Short mmCIF file of C-alpha atoms in Angstrom, two decimals:
data_model
loop_
_atom_site.label_atom_id
_atom_site.label_comp_id
_atom_site.label_asym_id
_atom_site.label_seq_id
_atom_site.Cartn_x
_atom_site.Cartn_y
_atom_site.Cartn_z
CA UNK Q 1 -86.04 -110.78 35.39
CA UNK Q 2 -85.52 -111.71 31.95
CA UNK Q 3 -85.28 -109.35 28.79
CA UNK Q 4 -88.36 -110.98 27.56
CA UNK Q 5 -89.93 -110.30 30.68
CA UNK Q 6 -89.13 -106.81 30.79
CA UNK Q 7 -90.13 -106.36 26.89
CA UNK Q 8 -93.67 -107.78 27.67
CA UNK Q 9 -93.96 -105.39 30.53
CA UNK Q 10 -93.07 -102.56 28.75
CA UNK Q 11 -95.58 -103.30 26.02
CA UNK Q 12 -98.10 -104.17 28.21
CA UNK Q 13 -97.56 -100.80 29.98
CA UNK Q 14 -97.76 -98.77 26.68
CA UNK Q 15 -100.97 -100.48 25.50
CA UNK Q 16 -102.72 -99.85 28.82
CA UNK Q 17 -101.61 -96.08 28.41
CA UNK Q 18 -103.47 -96.16 25.08
CA UNK Q 19 -106.47 -97.81 26.82
CA UNK Q 20 -106.62 -95.11 29.30
CA UNK Q 21 -106.72 -92.56 26.44
CA UNK Q 22 -110.08 -93.88 25.29
CA UNK Q 23 -111.30 -95.67 28.51
CA UNK Q 24 -113.94 -92.97 28.94
CA UNK Q 25 -115.05 -93.11 25.27
CA UNK Q 26 -115.95 -97.14 25.26
CA UNK Q 27 -119.51 -96.49 26.42
CA UNK Q 28 -120.14 -93.17 24.75
CA UNK Q 29 -118.36 -93.76 21.42
CA UNK Q 30 -116.65 -96.84 20.77
CA UNK Q 31 -119.50 -99.26 21.55
CA UNK Q 32 -122.33 -97.21 20.15
CA UNK Q 33 -120.65 -96.44 16.67
CA UNK Q 34 -119.86 -100.29 16.50
CA UNK Q 35 -123.56 -101.31 17.02
CA UNK Q 36 -124.46 -98.47 14.77
CA UNK Q 37 -121.95 -99.86 12.06
CA UNK Q 38 -123.07 -103.31 12.19
CA UNK Q 39 -126.68 -102.16 12.33
CA UNK Q 40 -126.41 -99.69 9.35
CA UNK Q 41 -123.79 -101.20 7.09
CA UNK Q 42 -125.21 -103.64 6.52
CA UNK Q 43 -122.83 -106.39 7.81
CA UNK Q 44 -121.61 -109.20 5.24
CA UNK Q 45 -118.72 -110.78 7.50
CA UNK Q 46 -118.08 -110.96 10.84
CA UNK Q 47 -114.35 -110.17 10.30
CA UNK Q 48 -115.42 -106.73 9.06
CA UNK Q 49 -116.50 -105.95 12.68
CA UNK Q 50 -113.01 -106.02 13.87
CA UNK Q 51 -111.78 -103.72 10.99
CA UNK Q 52 -114.52 -101.32 12.03
CA UNK Q 53 -113.81 -101.29 15.51
CA UNK Q 54 -110.07 -100.74 14.83
CA UNK Q 55 -111.00 -97.70 12.51
CA UNK Q 56 -113.26 -95.96 15.25
CA UNK Q 57 -110.89 -96.66 18.15
CA UNK Q 58 -108.24 -95.01 16.11
CA UNK Q 59 -109.91 -92.09 15.21
CA UNK Q 60 -111.40 -91.61 18.79
CA UNK Q 61 -107.86 -91.80 20.10
CA UNK Q 62 -106.65 -89.35 17.61
CA UNK Q 63 -109.35 -86.93 18.84
CA UNK Q 64 -108.75 -87.55 22.54
CA UNK Q 65 -104.95 -86.94 22.26
CA UNK Q 66 -105.01 -83.13 21.57
CA UNK Q 67 -108.19 -82.98 23.63
CA UNK Q 68 -106.29 -84.03 26.73
CA UNK Q 69 -103.18 -82.22 25.97
CA UNK Q 70 -104.93 -79.01 26.41
CA UNK Q 71 -106.49 -79.47 29.59
CA UNK Q 72 -104.52 -81.65 31.97
CA UNK Q 73 -105.51 -79.33 34.84
CA UNK Q 74 -109.28 -80.18 34.33
CA UNK Q 75 -108.33 -83.98 34.02
CA UNK Q 76 -106.58 -83.70 37.45
CA UNK Q 77 -109.99 -82.69 38.94
CA UNK Q 78 -112.50 -84.77 36.75
CA UNK Q 79 -110.53 -87.76 35.50
CA UNK Q 80 -107.36 -87.96 37.54
CA UNK Q 81 -106.74 -91.34 36.09
CA UNK Q 82 -105.99 -90.41 32.53
CA UNK Q 83 -102.42 -90.94 31.41
CA UNK Q 84 -101.20 -87.35 31.70
CA UNK Q 85 -102.32 -86.29 35.15
CA UNK Q 86 -101.60 -90.06 36.37
CA UNK Q 87 -97.90 -89.20 35.24
CA UNK Q 88 -98.00 -92.37 32.88
CA UNK Q 89 -96.44 -90.28 29.90
CA UNK Q 90 -95.15 -86.77 29.49
CA UNK Q 91 -96.96 -83.78 27.89
CA UNK Q 92 -94.04 -83.56 25.17
CA UNK Q 93 -94.38 -87.23 24.16
CA UNK Q 94 -98.13 -87.22 23.80
CA UNK Q 95 -97.75 -83.91 21.59
CA UNK Q 96 -95.44 -85.70 19.30
CA UNK Q 97 -97.64 -88.75 19.30
CA UNK Q 98 -100.55 -86.70 18.64
CA UNK Q 99 -99.33 -85.69 15.22
CA UNK Q 100 -97.85 -89.03 14.33
CA UNK Q 101 -101.35 -90.69 14.82
CA UNK Q 102 -102.61 -88.36 12.15
CA UNK Q 103 -101.15 -89.98 8.97
CA UNK Q 104 -101.54 -93.57 10.50
CA UNK Q 105 -105.34 -92.89 10.51
CA UNK Q 106 -105.04 -91.72 7.11
CA UNK Q 107 -102.91 -94.71 5.82
CA UNK Q 108 -105.17 -97.41 7.59
CA UNK Q 109 -108.14 -95.79 5.87
CA UNK Q 110 -106.50 -96.10 2.55
CA UNK Q 111 -106.40 -99.89 2.81
CA UNK Q 112 -109.99 -99.75 1.97
CA UNK Q 113 -111.44 -96.87 -0.15
CA UNK Q 114 -110.76 -93.21 -1.00
CA UNK Q 115 -114.38 -92.40 0.76
CA UNK Q 116 -112.85 -93.81 3.94
CA UNK Q 117 -110.14 -91.30 3.61
CA UNK Q 118 -112.43 -88.62 3.22
CA UNK Q 119 -114.27 -89.59 6.33
CA UNK Q 120 -110.94 -89.48 7.98
CA UNK Q 121 -109.74 -85.95 6.77
CA UNK Q 122 -113.23 -84.55 7.38
CA UNK Q 123 -113.17 -85.81 11.31
CA UNK Q 124 -109.60 -84.47 11.68
CA UNK Q 125 -110.37 -81.13 10.26
CA UNK Q 126 -113.39 -80.74 12.85
CA UNK Q 127 -110.85 -82.36 15.47
CA UNK Q 128 -108.49 -79.51 14.65
CA UNK Q 129 -111.41 -76.73 14.98
CA UNK Q 130 -112.54 -77.92 18.28
CA UNK Q 131 -109.43 -78.67 19.99
CA UNK Q 132 -106.84 -76.35 18.57
CA UNK Q 133 -108.96 -73.47 17.24
CA UNK Q 134 -111.31 -72.79 20.27
CA UNK Q 135 -114.34 -74.62 19.21
CA UNK Q 136 -114.69 -76.18 22.62
CA UNK Q 137 -114.77 -72.50 24.34
CA UNK Q 138 -118.28 -71.67 22.91
CA UNK Q 139 -121.33 -73.40 24.51
CA UNK Q 140 -122.87 -73.75 21.11
CA UNK Q 141 -120.08 -75.11 19.17
CA UNK Q 142 -119.00 -77.41 22.24
CA UNK Q 143 -122.33 -79.35 21.02
CA UNK Q 144 -122.33 -78.88 17.39
CA UNK Q 145 -118.77 -79.66 16.67
CA UNK Q 146 -118.54 -83.23 18.46
CA UNK Q 147 -121.91 -83.90 16.85
CA UNK Q 148 -120.16 -83.81 13.54
CA UNK Q 149 -117.02 -85.49 14.50
CA UNK Q 150 -119.08 -88.27 15.89
CA UNK Q 151 -121.22 -88.43 12.54
CA UNK Q 152 -117.92 -88.60 10.74
CA UNK Q 153 -116.94 -91.30 13.19
CA UNK Q 154 -120.22 -93.29 12.35
CA UNK Q 155 -119.64 -92.78 8.61
CA UNK Q 156 -116.07 -94.38 8.72
CA UNK Q 157 -117.20 -96.79 10.85
CA UNK Q 158 -120.09 -98.13 8.44
CA UNK Q 159 -118.00 -97.94 5.55
CA UNK Q 160 -115.42 -100.16 7.14
CA UNK Q 161 -117.91 -102.53 8.23
CA UNK Q 162 -120.05 -102.84 5.15
CA UNK Q 163 -119.75 -105.14 2.01
CA UNK Q 164 -118.57 -102.27 -0.02
CA UNK Q 165 -116.39 -99.94 1.55
CA UNK Q 166 -117.20 -97.03 -1.00
CA UNK Q 167 -120.57 -96.36 -0.14
CA UNK Q 168 -123.14 -96.28 2.67
CA UNK Q 169 -127.10 -97.04 2.26
CA UNK Q 170 -129.79 -94.86 2.59
CA UNK Q 171 -130.55 -95.98 5.77
CA UNK Q 172 -127.31 -95.29 7.13
CA UNK Q 173 -127.06 -91.71 5.75
CA UNK Q 174 -130.38 -90.95 7.42
CA UNK Q 175 -129.12 -92.64 10.78
CA UNK Q 176 -126.10 -90.43 10.43
CA UNK Q 177 -128.15 -87.24 9.94
CA UNK Q 178 -130.38 -87.98 12.92
CA UNK Q 179 -127.36 -88.70 15.10
CA UNK Q 180 -126.04 -85.22 14.38
CA UNK Q 181 -129.54 -83.77 15.56
CA UNK Q 182 -129.94 -86.01 18.47
CA UNK Q 183 -126.30 -85.60 19.67
CA UNK Q 184 -125.98 -82.08 19.36
CA UNK Q 185 -129.17 -81.25 21.40
CA UNK Q 186 -128.29 -83.78 24.03
CA UNK Q 187 -124.66 -83.78 24.70
CA UNK Q 188 -124.90 -81.67 27.66
CA UNK Q 189 -125.95 -84.65 29.34
CA UNK Q 190 -122.62 -85.56 29.30
CA UNK Q 191 -121.26 -82.29 30.63
CA UNK Q 192 -123.23 -82.22 33.86
CA UNK Q 193 -120.75 -84.31 35.82
CA UNK Q 194 -117.59 -82.24 34.54
CA UNK Q 195 -119.10 -78.60 35.39
CA UNK Q 196 -116.48 -78.12 38.13
CA UNK Q 197 -113.47 -78.99 35.96
CA UNK Q 198 -115.08 -77.04 32.92
CA UNK Q 199 -115.27 -73.92 35.14
CA UNK Q 200 -111.63 -74.34 36.32
CA UNK Q 201 -110.27 -74.42 32.47
CA UNK Q 202 -112.83 -71.71 31.19
CA UNK Q 203 -114.90 -73.83 29.26
CA UNK Q 204 -118.31 -72.37 28.94
CA UNK Q 205 -120.54 -75.59 28.59
CA UNK Q 206 -124.21 -75.37 28.21
CA UNK Q 207 -124.86 -76.73 32.02
CA UNK Q 208 -122.68 -73.74 33.05
CA UNK Q 209 -124.43 -70.92 30.73
CA UNK Q 210 -127.87 -72.30 31.08
CA UNK Q 211 -127.74 -74.37 34.23
CA UNK Q 212 -131.65 -74.46 34.65
CA UNK Q 213 -132.86 -74.89 31.13
CA UNK Q 214 -130.30 -77.47 30.40
CA UNK Q 215 -131.68 -79.70 33.01
CA UNK Q 216 -135.32 -79.04 31.69
CA UNK Q 217 -134.14 -79.74 28.02
CA UNK Q 218 -132.83 -83.15 29.18
CA UNK Q 219 -135.55 -83.99 31.40
CA UNK Q 220 -138.10 -83.48 28.40
CA UNK Q 221 -135.90 -84.04 25.57
CA UNK Q 222 -134.74 -87.46 25.95
CA UNK Q 223 -138.31 -89.05 26.13
CA UNK Q 224 -139.33 -86.90 23.25
CA UNK Q 225 -136.39 -87.90 20.95
CA UNK Q 226 -137.07 -91.53 22.05
CA UNK Q 227 -140.61 -91.24 20.69
CA UNK Q 228 -139.50 -89.50 17.64
CA UNK Q 229 -136.72 -91.91 16.78
CA UNK Q 230 -139.27 -94.75 17.38
CA UNK Q 231 -141.73 -93.13 14.98
CA UNK Q 232 -138.95 -92.78 12.17
CA UNK Q 233 -137.92 -96.36 12.43
CA UNK Q 234 -141.44 -97.70 12.63
CA UNK Q 235 -140.69 -99.64 16.15
CA UNK Q 236 -143.30 -101.74 17.26
CA UNK Q 237 -145.49 -100.39 20.25
CA UNK Q 238 -143.91 -102.64 22.94
CA UNK Q 239 -140.38 -101.48 21.92
CA UNK Q 240 -141.48 -97.92 21.67
CA UNK Q 241 -142.99 -98.04 25.04
CA UNK Q 242 -139.76 -99.59 26.47
CA UNK Q 243 -137.46 -97.01 24.91
CA UNK Q 244 -139.50 -93.98 25.63
CA UNK Q 245 -140.02 -94.94 29.38
CA UNK Q 246 -136.14 -95.59 29.88
CA UNK Q 247 -135.63 -92.24 27.97
CA UNK Q 248 -138.14 -90.56 30.49
CA UNK Q 249 -136.40 -92.46 33.38
CA UNK Q 250 -132.91 -90.97 32.30
CA UNK Q 251 -134.43 -87.53 31.57
CA UNK Q 252 -135.94 -87.62 35.10
CA UNK Q 253 -132.68 -88.32 36.75
CA UNK Q 254 -130.96 -85.37 35.19
CA UNK Q 255 -133.87 -82.97 35.94
CA UNK Q 256 -134.38 -83.94 39.84
CA UNK Q 257 -131.04 -85.50 40.70
CA UNK Q 258 -128.49 -82.96 40.36
CA UNK Q 259 -125.37 -83.87 42.78
CA UNK Q 260 -122.17 -84.73 40.98
CA UNK Q 261 -122.27 -88.40 41.94
CA UNK Q 262 -125.82 -88.61 40.85
CA UNK Q 263 -124.83 -86.85 37.45
CA UNK Q 264 -122.09 -89.49 36.97
CA UNK Q 265 -124.54 -92.43 37.16
CA UNK Q 266 -127.05 -90.14 34.96
CA UNK Q 267 -124.40 -90.00 32.49
CA UNK Q 268 -123.88 -93.69 32.29
CA UNK Q 269 -127.61 -94.06 31.84
CA UNK Q 270 -127.65 -91.59 28.98
CA UNK Q 271 -124.82 -93.68 27.04
CA UNK Q 272 -126.88 -96.77 27.43
CA UNK Q 273 -129.90 -94.85 26.01
CA UNK Q 274 -127.59 -93.29 23.05
CA UNK Q 275 -126.27 -96.95 22.54
CA UNK Q 276 -129.77 -98.29 22.35
CA UNK Q 277 -130.96 -95.56 19.64
CA UNK Q 278 -128.16 -96.95 17.37
CA UNK Q 279 -129.69 -100.07 17.13
CA UNK Q 280 -132.91 -98.72 15.74
CA UNK Q 281 -131.73 -98.48 12.05
CA UNK Q 282 -130.77 -102.29 12.43
CA UNK Q 283 -134.55 -103.08 13.26
CA UNK Q 284 -135.75 -101.05 10.03
CA UNK Q 285 -132.85 -102.94 8.00
CA UNK Q 286 -134.14 -106.36 9.25
CA UNK Q 287 -138.01 -105.63 8.70
CA UNK Q 288 -138.08 -103.14 5.64
CA UNK Q 289 -134.43 -103.49 3.97
CA UNK Q 290 -134.39 -100.44 1.38
CA UNK Q 291 -138.05 -99.27 1.77
CA UNK Q 292 -137.79 -95.17 2.64
CA UNK Q 293 -138.83 -94.77 6.20
CA UNK Q 294 -141.14 -92.35 7.60
CA UNK Q 295 -139.76 -88.85 7.23
CA UNK Q 296 -136.88 -90.27 5.49
CA UNK Q 297 -137.31 -88.27 2.23
CA UNK Q 298 -137.98 -85.18 4.17
CA UNK Q 299 -134.98 -85.33 6.03
CA UNK Q 300 -132.80 -86.45 3.24
CA UNK Q 301 -133.88 -83.46 1.23
CA UNK Q 302 -133.01 -81.10 4.24
CA UNK Q 303 -129.59 -82.62 4.70
CA UNK Q 304 -128.82 -82.36 1.03
CA UNK Q 305 -129.98 -78.55 1.01
CA UNK Q 306 -127.73 -77.48 3.72
CA UNK Q 307 -124.67 -80.06 3.95
CA UNK Q 308 -125.11 -82.66 1.52
CA UNK Q 309 -122.72 -80.93 -0.86
CA UNK Q 310 -119.92 -80.57 1.44
CA UNK Q 311 -120.22 -83.66 3.61
CA UNK Q 312 -121.94 -86.64 1.65
CA UNK Q 313 -121.29 -86.36 -2.07
CA UNK Q 314 -118.37 -88.30 -1.71
CA UNK Q 315 -120.63 -91.19 -0.68
#
């Protein structure tokens, strides 16, 4: 075997390892956030999609590394294919790489704007809170903190995809606000399939603390959110009917089908629902442009009252 062949195999091995760190987030984060960025930016060049995808992937990776370092025993139960339990990389090396990727994210963000650097810093601070300061141990913070992390990922993806990387549109701001609320109230849909592993590591997710109520909230919350989001973005009646029906289908699965295998499939269907909801701002942009959407003023005022000074003033 030639030296060149060995080098190519080594590079391919390491790239595949990086892929495995984020494999589980392709459908739940990378694709939805990319769709969100394209729909909300607005997009002025297809080349911006690639720089947005890279920004999103790097920051998903920097979140996943400390998350997977702290609970390899959970992954041996729930996701044995991940790099650490699969033996592809040592815990020591991942720990080193976890801190090396932090400045890499900041440097890449600085190529485009200071606002993108702020989005990266804020996401990393919430990542530190969630993974290193026990945020994932409390059932409420386990939903709220990832929602804000997700929101900052959307902000960064949108800034890097847009024509002007120093600002986001009012439509994008409203869409990010809605993501925080929607994701924090439905994130338990991703936890049902991981109950066994969460119990093993002592995590108190909502399905563990509230096994019956969490099913009820998922069953009725998804169609209700579908209807509300369609109203906010002024979706036509046919698409509204389709989206609400699909949300009802996913919610019904969580409520009535409660085996681990059923929850795995329901989580996949939920990921599709969450991805579809990211396209709704694009529908509004295409038909209405800069016109303020229904409820937009009220939601903006509420956001500014509680969090605007902290999170969005730099934009």
